[in-house]
mmCIF file of C-alpha atoms in Angstrom:
data_model
loop_
_atom_site.group_PDB
_atom_site.id
_atom_site.type_symbol
_atom_site.label_atom_id
_atom_site.label_comp_id
_atom_site.label_asym_id
_atom_site.label_seq_id
_atom_site.Cartn_x
_atom_site.Cartn_y
_atom_site.Cartn_z
ATOM 1 C CA UNK A 442 0.032 -0.011 -0.181
ATOM 2 C CA UNK A 443 2.794 2.402 0.796
ATOM 3 C CA UNK A 444 4.444 1.790 -2.659
ATOM 4 C CA UNK A 445 1.074 2.496 -4.403
ATOM 5 C CA UNK A 446 0.658 5.826 -2.358
ATOM 6 C CA UNK A 447 4.293 6.788 -3.163
ATOM 7 C CA UNK A 448 3.759 6.232 -6.839
ATOM 8 C CA UNK A 449 0.530 8.263 -6.876
ATOM 9 C CA UNK A 450 2.099 11.172 -5.019
ATOM 10 C CA UNK A 451 5.142 11.135 -7.420
ATOM 11 C CA UNK A 452 2.622 11.063 -10.464
ATOM 12 C CA UNK A 453 0.742 14.128 -8.945
ATOM 13 C CA UNK A 454 3.798 16.069 -8.272
ATOM 14 C CA UNK A 455 5.047 15.377 -11.927
ATOM 15 C CA UNK A 456 1.838 16.583 -13.405
ATOM 16 C CA UNK A 457 1.781 19.638 -11.263
ATOM 17 C CA UNK A 458 5.370 20.564 -12.341
ATOM 18 C CA UNK A 459 4.525 19.975 -15.876
ATOM 19 C CA UNK A 460 1.489 22.247 -15.695
ATOM 20 C CA UNK A 461 3.399 24.984 -13.843
ATOM 21 C CA UNK A 462 6.251 24.653 -16.559
ATOM 22 C CA UNK A 463 4.090 24.970 -19.616
ATOM 23 C CA UNK A 464 2.224 27.896 -17.988
ATOM 24 C CA UNK A 465 5.328 29.800 -17.469
ATOM 25 C CA UNK A 466 6.239 29.182 -21.080
ATOM 26 C CA UNK A 467 2.916 30.278 -22.223
ATOM 27 C CA UNK A 468 3.002 33.447 -20.148
ATOM 28 C CA UNK A 469 6.460 34.258 -21.558
ATOM 29 C CA UNK A 470 5.395 33.801 -25.031
ATOM 30 C CA UNK A 471 2.371 36.033 -24.479
ATOM 31 C CA UNK A 472 4.756 38.714 -22.868
ATOM 32 C CA UNK A 473 7.143 38.291 -25.855
ATOM 33 C CA UNK A 474 4.410 38.904 -28.455
ATOM 34 C CA UNK A 475 3.019 41.881 -26.533
ATOM 35 C CA UNK A 476 6.372 43.430 -26.309
ATOM 36 C CA UNK A 477 6.968 42.908 -30.006
ATOM 37 C CA UNK A 478 3.587 44.097 -30.904
ATOM 38 C CA UNK A 479 4.111 47.254 -28.919
ATOM 39 C CA UNK A 480 7.557 47.815 -30.076
ATOM 40 C CA UNK A 481 6.393 47.228 -33.795
ATOM 41 C CA UNK A 482 3.403 49.591 -33.146
ATOM 42 C CA UNK A 483 5.832 52.240 -31.787
ATOM 43 C CA UNK A 484 7.925 51.764 -34.838
ATOM 44 C CA UNK A 485 5.012 52.168 -37.116
ATOM 45 C CA UNK A 486 3.741 55.308 -35.250
ATOM 46 C CA UNK A 487 7.269 56.770 -35.257
ATOM 47 C CA UNK A 488 7.693 55.988 -39.102
ATOM 48 C CA UNK A 489 4.370 57.561 -39.869
ATOM 49 C CA UNK A 490 5.055 60.738 -38.013
ATOM 50 C CA UNK A 491 8.596 60.851 -39.484
ATOM 51 C CA UNK A 492 7.393 60.570 -43.088
ATOM 52 C CA UNK A 493 4.363 62.921 -42.850
ATOM 53 C CA UNK A 494 5.729 65.620 -40.352
ATOM 54 C CA UNK A 495 7.167 68.105 -43.201
ATOM 55 C CA UNK A 496 5.169 66.327 -45.970
ATOM 56 C CA UNK A 497 3.818 68.599 -48.502
ATOM 57 C CA UNK A 498 1.082 66.997 -50.920
ATOM 58 C CA UNK A 499 0.711 69.922 -53.244
ATOM 59 C CA UNK A 500 4.062 69.749 -55.006
ATOM 60 C CA UNK A 501 5.185 66.902 -57.233
ATOM 61 C CA UNK A 502 7.154 64.260 -55.247
ATOM 62 C CA UNK A 503 10.453 64.734 -57.269
ATOM 63 C CA UNK A 504 14.015 65.699 -56.109
ATOM 64 C CA UNK A 505 14.430 68.129 -59.079
ATOM 65 C CA UNK A 506 11.996 70.250 -60.678
ATOM 66 C CA UNK A 507 13.168 69.325 -64.074
ATOM 67 C CA UNK A 508 12.577 65.662 -63.331
ATOM 68 C CA UNK A 509 9.656 63.858 -65.154
ATOM 69 C CA UNK A 510 7.391 61.860 -62.729
ATOM 70 C CA UNK A 511 6.203 58.638 -64.401
ATOM 71 C CA UNK A 512 2.871 57.207 -63.344
ATOM 72 C CA UNK A 513 2.061 53.469 -64.184
ATOM 73 C CA UNK A 514 -1.648 53.264 -64.746
ATOM 74 C CA UNK A 515 -3.842 50.247 -65.191
ATOM 75 C CA UNK A 516 -7.338 48.952 -64.189
ATOM 76 C CA UNK A 517 -9.223 45.856 -63.517
ATOM 77 C CA UNK A 518 -12.739 45.613 -65.091
ATOM 78 C CA UNK A 519 -15.238 44.350 -62.604
ATOM 79 C CA UNK A 520 -18.521 44.474 -64.193
ATOM 80 C CA UNK A 521 -20.305 46.266 -67.178
ATOM 81 C CA UNK A 522 -23.171 47.696 -65.232
ATOM 82 C CA UNK A 523 -25.294 49.153 -68.244
ATOM 83 C CA UNK A 524 -25.131 50.101 -71.841
ATOM 84 C CA UNK A 525 -27.677 52.961 -72.100
ATOM 85 C CA UNK A 526 -28.692 53.295 -75.709
ATOM 86 C CA UNK A 527 -30.981 56.356 -75.349
ATOM 87 C CA UNK A 528 -28.480 58.506 -73.418
ATOM 88 C CA UNK A 529 -25.403 57.089 -75.189
ATOM 89 C CA UNK A 530 -23.588 56.056 -72.030
ATOM 90 C CA UNK A 531 -21.427 53.119 -70.824
ATOM 91 C CA UNK A 532 -21.503 52.486 -67.010
ATOM 92 C CA UNK A 533 -18.615 50.340 -65.680
ATOM 93 C CA UNK A 534 -17.228 49.218 -62.283
ATOM 94 C CA UNK A 535 -13.395 49.513 -62.176
ATOM 95 C CA UNK A 536 -10.623 48.957 -59.847
ATOM 96 C CA UNK A 537 -7.852 51.467 -60.819
ATOM 97 C CA UNK A 538 -4.248 50.593 -60.409
ATOM 98 C CA UNK A 539 -1.624 53.348 -59.983
ATOM 99 C CA UNK A 540 2.106 53.321 -59.169
ATOM 100 C CA UNK A 541 4.558 56.048 -58.930
ATOM 101 C CA UNK A 542 7.834 56.973 -56.979
ATOM 102 C CA UNK A 543 7.647 59.426 -54.180
ATOM 103 C CA UNK A 544 11.178 60.742 -53.139
ATOM 104 C CA UNK A 545 9.658 62.131 -49.875
ATOM 105 C CA UNK A 546 8.534 58.705 -48.605
ATOM 106 C CA UNK A 547 11.886 56.924 -48.434
ATOM 107 C CA UNK A 548 13.274 55.205 -45.217
ATOM 108 C CA UNK A 549 15.614 52.802 -43.887
ATOM 109 C CA UNK A 550 13.826 49.605 -42.590
ATOM 110 C CA UNK A 551 16.688 48.647 -40.131
ATOM 111 C CA UNK A 552 15.897 51.894 -38.345
ATOM 112 C CA UNK A 553 12.185 51.163 -37.813
ATOM 113 C CA UNK A 554 12.221 47.434 -36.779
ATOM 114 C CA UNK A 555 12.317 46.103 -40.300
ATOM 115 C CA UNK A 556 9.246 47.690 -41.477
ATOM 116 C CA UNK A 557 9.314 47.679 -45.326
ATOM 117 C CA UNK A 558 5.828 48.941 -46.180
ATOM 118 C CA UNK A 559 3.211 51.196 -44.714
ATOM 119 C CA UNK A 560 -0.473 51.961 -45.241
ATOM 120 C CA UNK A 561 -1.104 55.611 -45.330
ATOM 121 C CA UNK A 562 -4.522 57.325 -46.294
ATOM 122 C CA UNK A 563 -4.258 58.653 -49.902
ATOM 123 C CA UNK A 564 -5.826 61.844 -48.939
ATOM 124 C CA UNK A 565 -2.635 62.726 -47.054
ATOM 125 C CA UNK A 566 -0.334 62.083 -49.973
ATOM 126 C CA UNK A 567 0.092 63.561 -53.309
ATOM 127 C CA UNK A 568 -1.985 61.910 -55.892
ATOM 128 C CA UNK A 569 -2.167 62.406 -59.700
ATOM 129 C CA UNK A 570 -5.348 64.293 -60.780
ATOM 130 C CA UNK A 571 -6.365 61.575 -63.233
ATOM 131 C CA UNK A 572 -9.790 62.063 -64.762
ATOM 132 C CA UNK A 573 -12.217 60.431 -67.389
ATOM 133 C CA UNK A 574 -12.054 62.742 -70.402
ATOM 134 C CA UNK A 575 -15.296 61.438 -71.803
ATOM 135 C CA UNK A 576 -17.215 61.537 -68.619
ATOM 136 C CA UNK A 577 -21.057 61.434 -69.292
ATOM 137 C CA UNK A 578 -22.367 61.795 -65.661
ATOM 138 C CA UNK A 579 -21.131 61.931 -62.161
ATOM 139 C CA UNK A 580 -17.661 62.867 -61.030
ATOM 140 C CA UNK A 581 -14.937 62.523 -63.593
ATOM 141 C CA UNK A 582 -12.198 62.282 -60.943
ATOM 142 C CA UNK A 583 -11.448 59.725 -58.194
ATOM 143 C CA UNK A 584 -13.872 60.352 -55.254
ATOM 144 C CA UNK A 585 -12.848 57.312 -52.966
ATOM 145 C CA UNK A 586 -9.573 57.980 -51.230
ATOM 146 C CA UNK A 587 -8.638 54.539 -49.613
ATOM 147 C CA UNK A 588 -5.137 53.769 -48.044
ATOM 148 C CA UNK A 589 -2.179 53.608 -50.358
ATOM 149 C CA UNK A 590 0.469 51.107 -49.909
ATOM 150 C CA UNK A 591 3.966 52.768 -49.525
ATOM 151 C CA UNK A 592 7.244 50.915 -49.730
ATOM 152 C CA UNK A 593 10.530 51.795 -48.098
ATOM 153 C CA UNK A 594 12.141 52.812 -51.509
ATOM 154 C CA UNK A 595 9.358 55.472 -52.096
ATOM 155 C CA UNK A 596 7.139 53.421 -54.401
ATOM 156 C CA UNK A 597 3.490 54.285 -53.883
ATOM 157 C CA UNK A 598 0.782 51.806 -54.969
ATOM 158 C CA UNK A 599 -2.811 53.031 -54.910
ATOM 159 C CA UNK A 600 -5.920 51.085 -56.061
ATOM 160 C CA UNK A 601 -9.136 53.031 -55.528
ATOM 161 C CA UNK A 602 -12.536 51.609 -56.712
ATOM 162 C CA UNK A 603 -14.664 53.747 -59.048
ATOM 163 C CA UNK A 604 -17.802 53.624 -61.128
ATOM 164 C CA UNK A 605 -17.560 55.593 -64.274
ATOM 165 C CA UNK A 606 -20.401 56.660 -66.782
ATOM 166 C CA UNK A 607 -18.672 57.528 -70.234
ATOM 167 C CA UNK A 608 -20.002 58.694 -73.528
ATOM 168 C CA UNK A 609 -20.348 55.868 -76.059
ATOM 169 C CA UNK A 610 -21.836 56.232 -79.595
ATOM 170 C CA UNK A 611 -24.500 53.447 -79.772
ATOM 171 C CA UNK A 612 -25.437 52.178 -83.308
ATOM 172 C CA UNK A 613 -28.654 49.995 -83.107
ATOM 173 C CA UNK A 614 -29.011 49.586 -86.901
ATOM 174 C CA UNK A 615 -28.846 45.851 -86.636
ATOM 175 C CA UNK A 616 -30.618 45.417 -83.225
ATOM 176 C CA UNK A 617 -30.709 42.884 -81.714
ATOM 177 C CA UNK A 618 -27.696 41.361 -83.585
ATOM 178 C CA UNK A 619 -25.642 44.565 -83.029
ATOM 179 C CA UNK A 620 -22.067 45.088 -81.638
ATOM 180 C CA UNK A 621 -20.891 48.366 -79.952
ATOM 181 C CA UNK A 622 -17.462 49.956 -79.661
ATOM 182 C CA UNK A 623 -16.789 52.114 -76.608
ATOM 183 C CA UNK A 624 -13.931 53.783 -75.124
ATOM 184 C CA UNK A 625 -12.684 55.345 -71.907
ATOM 185 C CA UNK A 626 -10.048 58.009 -71.910
ATOM 186 C CA UNK A 627 -8.130 58.632 -68.864
ATOM 187 C CA UNK A 628 -5.547 61.485 -68.540
ATOM 188 C CA UNK A 629 -3.943 64.080 -66.140
ATOM 189 C CA UNK A 630 -5.897 67.287 -66.116
ATOM 190 C CA UNK A 631 -3.178 69.615 -64.751
ATOM 191 C CA UNK A 632 0.148 68.293 -65.769
ATOM 192 C CA UNK A 633 1.279 67.769 -69.388
ATOM 193 C CA UNK A 634 4.015 65.279 -70.482
ATOM 194 C CA UNK A 635 6.898 67.348 -69.592
ATOM 195 C CA UNK A 636 6.125 66.975 -65.947
ATOM 196 C CA UNK A 637 4.091 63.855 -65.430
ATOM 197 C CA UNK A 638 4.086 61.023 -67.754
ATOM 198 C CA UNK A 639 1.777 57.962 -67.832
ATOM 199 C CA UNK A 640 2.580 54.396 -68.747
ATOM 200 C CA UNK A 641 0.364 51.342 -69.025
ATOM 201 C CA UNK A 642 0.297 48.346 -66.661
ATOM 202 C CA UNK A 643 1.731 45.693 -66.988
ATOM 203 C CA UNK A 644 4.488 47.469 -68.659
ATOM 204 C CA UNK A 645 6.246 44.385 -70.068
ATOM 205 C CA UNK A 646 3.422 43.472 -72.335
ATOM 206 C CA UNK A 647 3.304 46.844 -74.000
ATOM 207 C CA UNK A 648 3.923 46.964 -77.765
ATOM 208 C CA UNK A 649 5.000 50.057 -79.851
ATOM 209 C CA UNK A 650 3.082 50.559 -82.974
ATOM 210 C CA UNK A 651 3.986 53.441 -85.517
ATOM 211 C CA UNK A 652 0.885 55.012 -87.232
ATOM 212 C CA UNK A 653 0.889 58.136 -89.273
ATOM 213 C CA UNK A 654 4.276 59.013 -88.095
ATOM 214 C CA UNK A 655 3.055 58.546 -84.469
ATOM 215 C CA UNK A 656 4.282 56.059 -81.782
ATOM 216 C CA UNK A 657 1.326 54.466 -80.043
ATOM 217 C CA UNK A 658 1.887 51.974 -77.102
ATOM 218 C CA UNK A 659 -0.685 49.209 -77.378
ATOM 219 C CA UNK A 660 -1.686 46.749 -74.837
ATOM 220 C CA UNK A 661 -3.771 43.747 -76.256
ATOM 221 C CA UNK A 662 -5.296 42.958 -72.863
ATOM 222 C CA UNK A 663 -5.927 46.505 -71.664
ATOM 223 C CA UNK A 664 -7.422 45.626 -68.219
ATOM 224 C CA UNK A 665 -7.040 42.838 -65.772
ATOM 225 C CA UNK A 666 -10.139 40.506 -66.126
ATOM 226 C CA UNK A 667 -9.387 38.283 -63.123
ATOM 227 C CA UNK A 668 -12.385 39.619 -61.249
ATOM 228 C CA UNK A 669 -14.760 40.224 -64.109
ATOM 229 C CA UNK A 670 -18.394 39.450 -63.688
ATOM 230 C CA UNK A 671 -19.886 38.533 -67.051
ATOM 231 C CA UNK A 672 -22.831 40.595 -68.126
ATOM 232 C CA UNK A 673 -26.224 38.983 -68.755
ATOM 233 C CA UNK A 674 -26.764 41.214 -71.880
ATOM 234 C CA UNK A 675 -23.459 41.817 -73.450
ATOM 235 C CA UNK A 676 -20.362 39.594 -74.446
ATOM 236 C CA UNK A 677 -16.945 41.319 -74.072
ATOM 237 C CA UNK A 678 -15.133 40.510 -77.353
ATOM 238 C CA UNK A 679 -12.003 42.525 -76.723
ATOM 239 C CA UNK A 680 -10.562 45.187 -74.523
ATOM 240 C CA UNK A 681 -7.352 46.975 -75.430
ATOM 241 C CA UNK A 682 -5.551 50.065 -74.337
ATOM 242 C CA UNK A 683 -3.403 52.667 -76.000
ATOM 243 C CA UNK A 684 -1.194 55.458 -74.847
ATOM 244 C CA UNK A 685 -1.357 58.583 -76.828
ATOM 245 C CA UNK A 686 0.249 62.091 -76.672
ATOM 246 C CA UNK A 687 -2.179 64.834 -77.890
ATOM 247 C CA UNK A 688 -1.782 68.592 -78.266
ATOM 248 C CA UNK A 689 -5.059 70.559 -77.404
ATOM 249 C CA UNK A 690 -3.944 73.906 -79.179
ATOM 250 C CA UNK A 691 -7.304 75.609 -78.637
ATOM 251 C CA UNK A 692 -6.797 75.772 -74.767
ATOM 252 C CA UNK A 693 -3.421 74.569 -73.664
ATOM 253 C CA UNK A 694 -0.759 75.703 -76.176
ATOM 254 C CA UNK A 695 1.652 73.419 -77.717
ATOM 255 C CA UNK A 696 2.344 71.061 -74.849
ATOM 256 C CA UNK A 697 1.491 67.407 -75.235
ATOM 257 C CA UNK A 698 -0.781 65.806 -72.734
ATOM 258 C CA UNK A 699 -0.587 62.054 -72.238
ATOM 259 C CA UNK A 700 -3.640 59.915 -71.988
ATOM 260 C CA UNK A 701 -4.404 56.096 -71.837
ATOM 261 C CA UNK A 702 -7.459 54.974 -73.669
ATOM 262 C CA UNK A 703 -9.339 51.833 -73.279
ATOM 263 C CA UNK A 704 -11.271 50.359 -76.155
ATOM 264 C CA UNK A 705 -14.222 48.106 -75.520
ATOM 265 C CA UNK A 706 -15.745 45.650 -78.200
ATOM 266 C CA UNK A 707 -19.232 44.471 -77.109
ATOM 267 C CA UNK A 708 -21.697 42.167 -78.663
ATOM 268 C CA UNK A 709 -25.320 41.882 -77.586
ATOM 269 C CA UNK A 710 -26.504 38.410 -76.468
ATOM 270 C CA UNK A 711 -29.244 37.484 -78.894
ATOM 271 C CA UNK A 712 -30.740 34.393 -77.458
ATOM 272 C CA UNK A 713 -33.462 36.185 -75.379
ATOM 273 C CA UNK A 714 -34.502 38.437 -78.352
ATOM 274 C CA UNK A 715 -34.416 35.556 -80.874
ATOM 275 C CA UNK A 716 -36.647 33.280 -78.817
ATOM 276 C CA UNK A 717 -38.993 36.119 -77.390
ATOM 277 C CA UNK A 718 -39.092 38.526 -80.141
ATOM 278 C CA UNK A 719 -37.838 37.408 -83.574
ATOM 279 C CA UNK A 720 -39.367 33.910 -83.956
ATOM 280 C CA UNK A 721 -42.853 34.877 -82.520
ATOM 281 C CA UNK A 722 -43.077 37.803 -84.744
ATOM 282 C CA UNK A 723 -42.098 35.601 -87.766
ATOM 283 C CA UNK A 724 -44.567 33.021 -86.937
ATOM 284 C CA UNK A 725 -47.336 35.657 -86.449
ATOM 285 C CA UNK A 726 -46.612 37.288 -89.672
ATOM 286 C CA UNK A 727 -46.296 34.020 -91.409
ATOM 287 C CA UNK A 728 -49.852 33.218 -90.196
ATOM 288 C CA UNK A 729 -51.151 36.006 -92.536
ATOM 289 C CA UNK A 730 -50.494 33.792 -95.639
ATOM 290 C CA UNK A 731 -53.073 31.402 -94.172
ATOM 291 C CA UNK A 732 -55.748 33.971 -95.015
ATOM 292 C CA UNK A 733 -55.669 32.802 -98.674
ATOM 293 C CA UNK A 734 -56.966 29.444 -97.646
ATOM 294 C CA UNK A 735 -59.961 30.786 -95.834
ATOM 295 C CA UNK A 736 -63.399 31.006 -97.533
ATOM 296 C CA UNK A 737 -64.922 33.605 -95.106
ATOM 297 C CA UNK A 738 -63.749 36.061 -92.457
ATOM 298 C CA UNK A 739 -60.418 37.018 -94.299
ATOM 299 C CA UNK A 740 -60.367 40.682 -93.132
ATOM 300 C CA UNK A 741 -61.363 39.815 -89.688
ATOM 301 C CA UNK A 742 -58.461 37.255 -89.605
ATOM 302 C CA UNK A 743 -55.993 39.543 -90.779
ATOM 303 C CA UNK A 744 -57.068 42.368 -88.438
ATOM 304 C CA UNK A 745 -56.675 39.947 -85.595
ATOM 305 C CA UNK A 746 -53.181 39.065 -86.648
ATOM 306 C CA UNK A 747 -52.340 42.933 -86.740
ATOM 307 C CA UNK A 748 -53.761 43.378 -83.184
ATOM 308 C CA UNK A 749 -51.801 40.226 -81.869
ATOM 309 C CA UNK A 750 -48.520 41.485 -83.319
ATOM 310 C CA UNK A 751 -49.095 45.107 -81.820
ATOM 311 C CA UNK A 752 -50.045 43.658 -78.496
ATOM 312 C CA UNK A 753 -47.075 41.388 -78.525
ATOM 313 C CA UNK A 754 -44.666 44.209 -79.323
ATOM 314 C CA UNK A 755 -46.058 46.333 -76.474
ATOM 315 C CA UNK A 756 -45.838 43.489 -73.925
ATOM 316 C CA UNK A 757 -42.194 42.560 -75.033
ATOM 317 C CA UNK A 758 -41.169 46.074 -74.943
ATOM 318 C CA UNK A 759 -42.609 47.068 -71.584
ATOM 319 C CA UNK A 760 -42.786 43.909 -69.689
ATOM 320 C CA UNK A 761 -39.915 41.600 -70.784
ATOM 321 C CA UNK A 762 -37.077 43.819 -69.896
ATOM 322 C CA UNK A 763 -36.090 44.841 -73.390
ATOM 323 C CA UNK A 764 -34.808 48.398 -73.346
ATOM 324 C CA UNK A 765 -37.444 50.513 -74.953
ATOM 325 C CA UNK A 766 -35.157 53.431 -75.147
ATOM 326 C CA UNK A 767 -33.408 52.317 -78.196
ATOM 327 C CA UNK A 768 -36.556 53.103 -80.228
ATOM 328 C CA UNK A 769 -36.428 56.589 -79.002
ATOM 329 C CA UNK A 770 -33.080 57.323 -80.532
ATOM 330 C CA UNK A 771 -33.252 60.207 -83.113
ATOM 331 C CA UNK A 772 -29.969 59.314 -84.852
ATOM 332 C CA UNK A 773 -30.324 55.813 -85.991
ATOM 333 C CA UNK A 774 -33.158 53.357 -86.097
ATOM 334 C CA UNK A 775 -32.925 49.683 -85.713
ATOM 335 C CA UNK A 776 -33.436 47.505 -88.823
ATOM 336 C CA UNK A 777 -36.258 45.735 -87.404
ATOM 337 C CA UNK A 778 -38.067 49.179 -86.660
ATOM 338 C CA UNK A 779 -37.270 50.413 -90.101
ATOM 339 C CA UNK A 780 -38.744 47.468 -91.706
ATOM 340 C CA UNK A 781 -41.848 47.509 -89.506
ATOM 341 C CA UNK A 782 -43.619 50.348 -91.745
ATOM 342 C CA UNK A 783 -42.811 48.305 -94.699
ATOM 343 C CA UNK A 784 -44.604 45.269 -92.998
ATOM 344 C CA UNK A 785 -47.420 47.583 -92.217
ATOM 345 C CA UNK A 786 -47.570 48.699 -95.908
ATOM 346 C CA UNK A 787 -47.458 45.112 -96.990
ATOM 347 C CA UNK A 788 -50.181 44.094 -94.744
ATOM 348 C CA UNK A 789 -52.293 47.041 -95.931
ATOM 349 C CA UNK A 790 -51.765 45.705 -99.517
ATOM 350 C CA UNK A 791 -52.765 42.196 -98.377
ATOM 351 C CA UNK A 792 -55.906 43.430 -96.737
ATOM 352 C CA UNK A 793 -56.762 45.356 -99.929
ATOM 353 C CA UNK A 794 -56.384 42.158 -102.006
ATOM 354 C CA UNK A 795 -58.478 40.365 -99.448
ATOM 355 C CA UNK A 796 -61.258 43.165 -99.703
ATOM 356 C CA UNK A 797 -61.169 42.975 -103.445
ATOM 357 C CA UNK A 798 -61.261 39.290 -103.481
ATOM 358 C CA UNK A 799 -64.194 39.362 -100.916
ATOM 359 C CA UNK A 800 -65.962 41.854 -103.014
ATOM 360 C CA UNK A 801 -65.576 39.679 -106.118
ATOM 361 C CA UNK A 802 -67.033 36.728 -104.211
ATOM 362 C CA UNK A 803 -70.010 38.754 -103.291
ATOM 363 C CA UNK A 804 -70.302 39.863 -106.834
ATOM 364 C CA UNK A 805 -70.244 36.280 -108.125
ATOM 365 C CA UNK A 806 -72.668 35.199 -105.441
ATOM 366 C CA UNK A 807 -75.167 37.841 -106.349
ATOM 367 C CA UNK A 808 -74.830 37.113 -109.984
ATOM 368 C CA UNK A 809 -75.623 33.474 -109.455
ATOM 369 C CA UNK A 810 -78.658 34.344 -107.309
ATOM 370 C CA UNK A 811 -80.245 36.481 -109.984
ATOM 371 C CA UNK A 812 -79.738 34.160 -112.926
ATOM 372 C CA UNK A 813 -76.988 36.241 -114.443
ATOM 373 C CA UNK A 814 -78.403 39.419 -113.687
ATOM 374 C CA UNK A 815 -76.584 41.826 -111.399
ATOM 375 C CA UNK A 816 -78.230 43.609 -108.354
ATOM 376 C CA UNK A 817 -77.925 47.397 -108.555
ATOM 377 C CA UNK A 818 -76.098 48.953 -105.532
ATOM 378 C CA UNK A 819 -78.307 50.856 -103.346
ATOM 379 C CA UNK A 820 -76.661 54.396 -103.856
ATOM 380 C CA UNK A 821 -77.824 54.308 -107.573
ATOM 381 C CA UNK A 822 -81.490 53.806 -106.745
ATOM 382 C CA UNK A 823 -82.142 57.583 -106.250
ATOM 383 C CA UNK A 824 -81.651 59.100 -109.821
ATOM 384 C CA UNK A 825 -82.823 57.961 -113.153
ATOM 385 C CA UNK A 826 -79.685 59.502 -114.758
ATOM 386 C CA UNK A 827 -77.594 57.047 -112.716
ATOM 387 C CA UNK A 828 -79.714 54.085 -114.001
ATOM 388 C CA UNK A 829 -79.303 55.286 -117.758
ATOM 389 C CA UNK A 830 -75.483 55.811 -117.201
ATOM 390 C CA UNK A 831 -74.996 52.401 -115.702
ATOM 391 C CA UNK A 832 -76.095 50.470 -118.712
ATOM 392 C CA UNK A 833 -78.206 48.136 -116.696
ATOM 393 C CA UNK A 834 -80.777 45.875 -118.423
ATOM 394 C CA UNK A 835 -84.275 47.453 -118.875
ATOM 395 C CA UNK A 836 -86.156 45.158 -116.541
ATOM 396 C CA UNK A 837 -83.635 45.877 -113.775
ATOM 397 C CA UNK A 838 -84.033 49.546 -114.411
ATOM 398 C CA UNK A 839 -87.938 49.261 -114.411
ATOM 399 C CA UNK A 840 -87.603 47.610 -111.010
ATOM 400 C CA UNK A 841 -85.442 50.206 -109.632
ATOM 401 C CA UNK A 842 -87.936 53.020 -110.894
#
């Protein structure tokens, strides 16, 4: 019994010692992490204060006034929100991507606990005044100033989100089998190329193309499409970007301003329109030819087809999410709309043929009922002159008198 008690007491003491040992280690680790966090936090605070104490965000962040500041500019296309045919606008959701060197934001990581990058609010730093030149509505400049990522060598990376509405010339001639070409032109508003330059991202994929004695930098994939949500109405065929240098002599002298233009090629998805618009209209119009096989009620059947087609158009346009605004354009008419008056004219001619055919049928029917003698129309019963001028047989004229 004594041996068993000794073993149990030994086990208990060993367990207690182990618990105390690991508890001490855990407490020491927590203290080390806390001290390290406080030390790192102090380093970040000190670095933040040192960088922005005498920082001036108005002037260009260059060492020499004659130095050209180069901004690398790109974007990620997130979504094509809307293509407004009536107002000629393209609405897109973009994540802009900008990168430039800032000589005022350079530090030695060894002096600040190995910190190599720091998040700084963009509204506290110098930022390029890049605007959308062909802005249609809203703010052409960047309005969301999120944090910029600053590296120890002075490189500033800023990726603000934005929703833009740009002008786009919409051609609906071949609606609903149409394709559209739109562009978005970004450039600096205040600085011309001698002070601030713009380059495309990613820079290693840019190609130089010489056109009309001008060198254009072309990027085949103009925007990053990694996070692109496909549109329910439009297919994105291509998206390229080009860098241009342009002189605006009417307002800005002979200085060259740099811009980066993105070119969108869009094609409308036609399955919905084909199934819900084209095929039903074709079948309804084709039903008009069946009138020739009817003995009676030809005109009634034709008018019923017209009413059906009209009501179908209204239901489709107003209740099936087809953008009715394309029919309100004063510049171009869609082919289906231009052909619609011709269809109406054709239907009118068909109705005229049916009316003549029906009239001839009644004429033949009356002719047979009177044994080859025609019944006089009622409007000729009133005057003898009309009877004489009509060359009607005498016994018929006597009855009329």
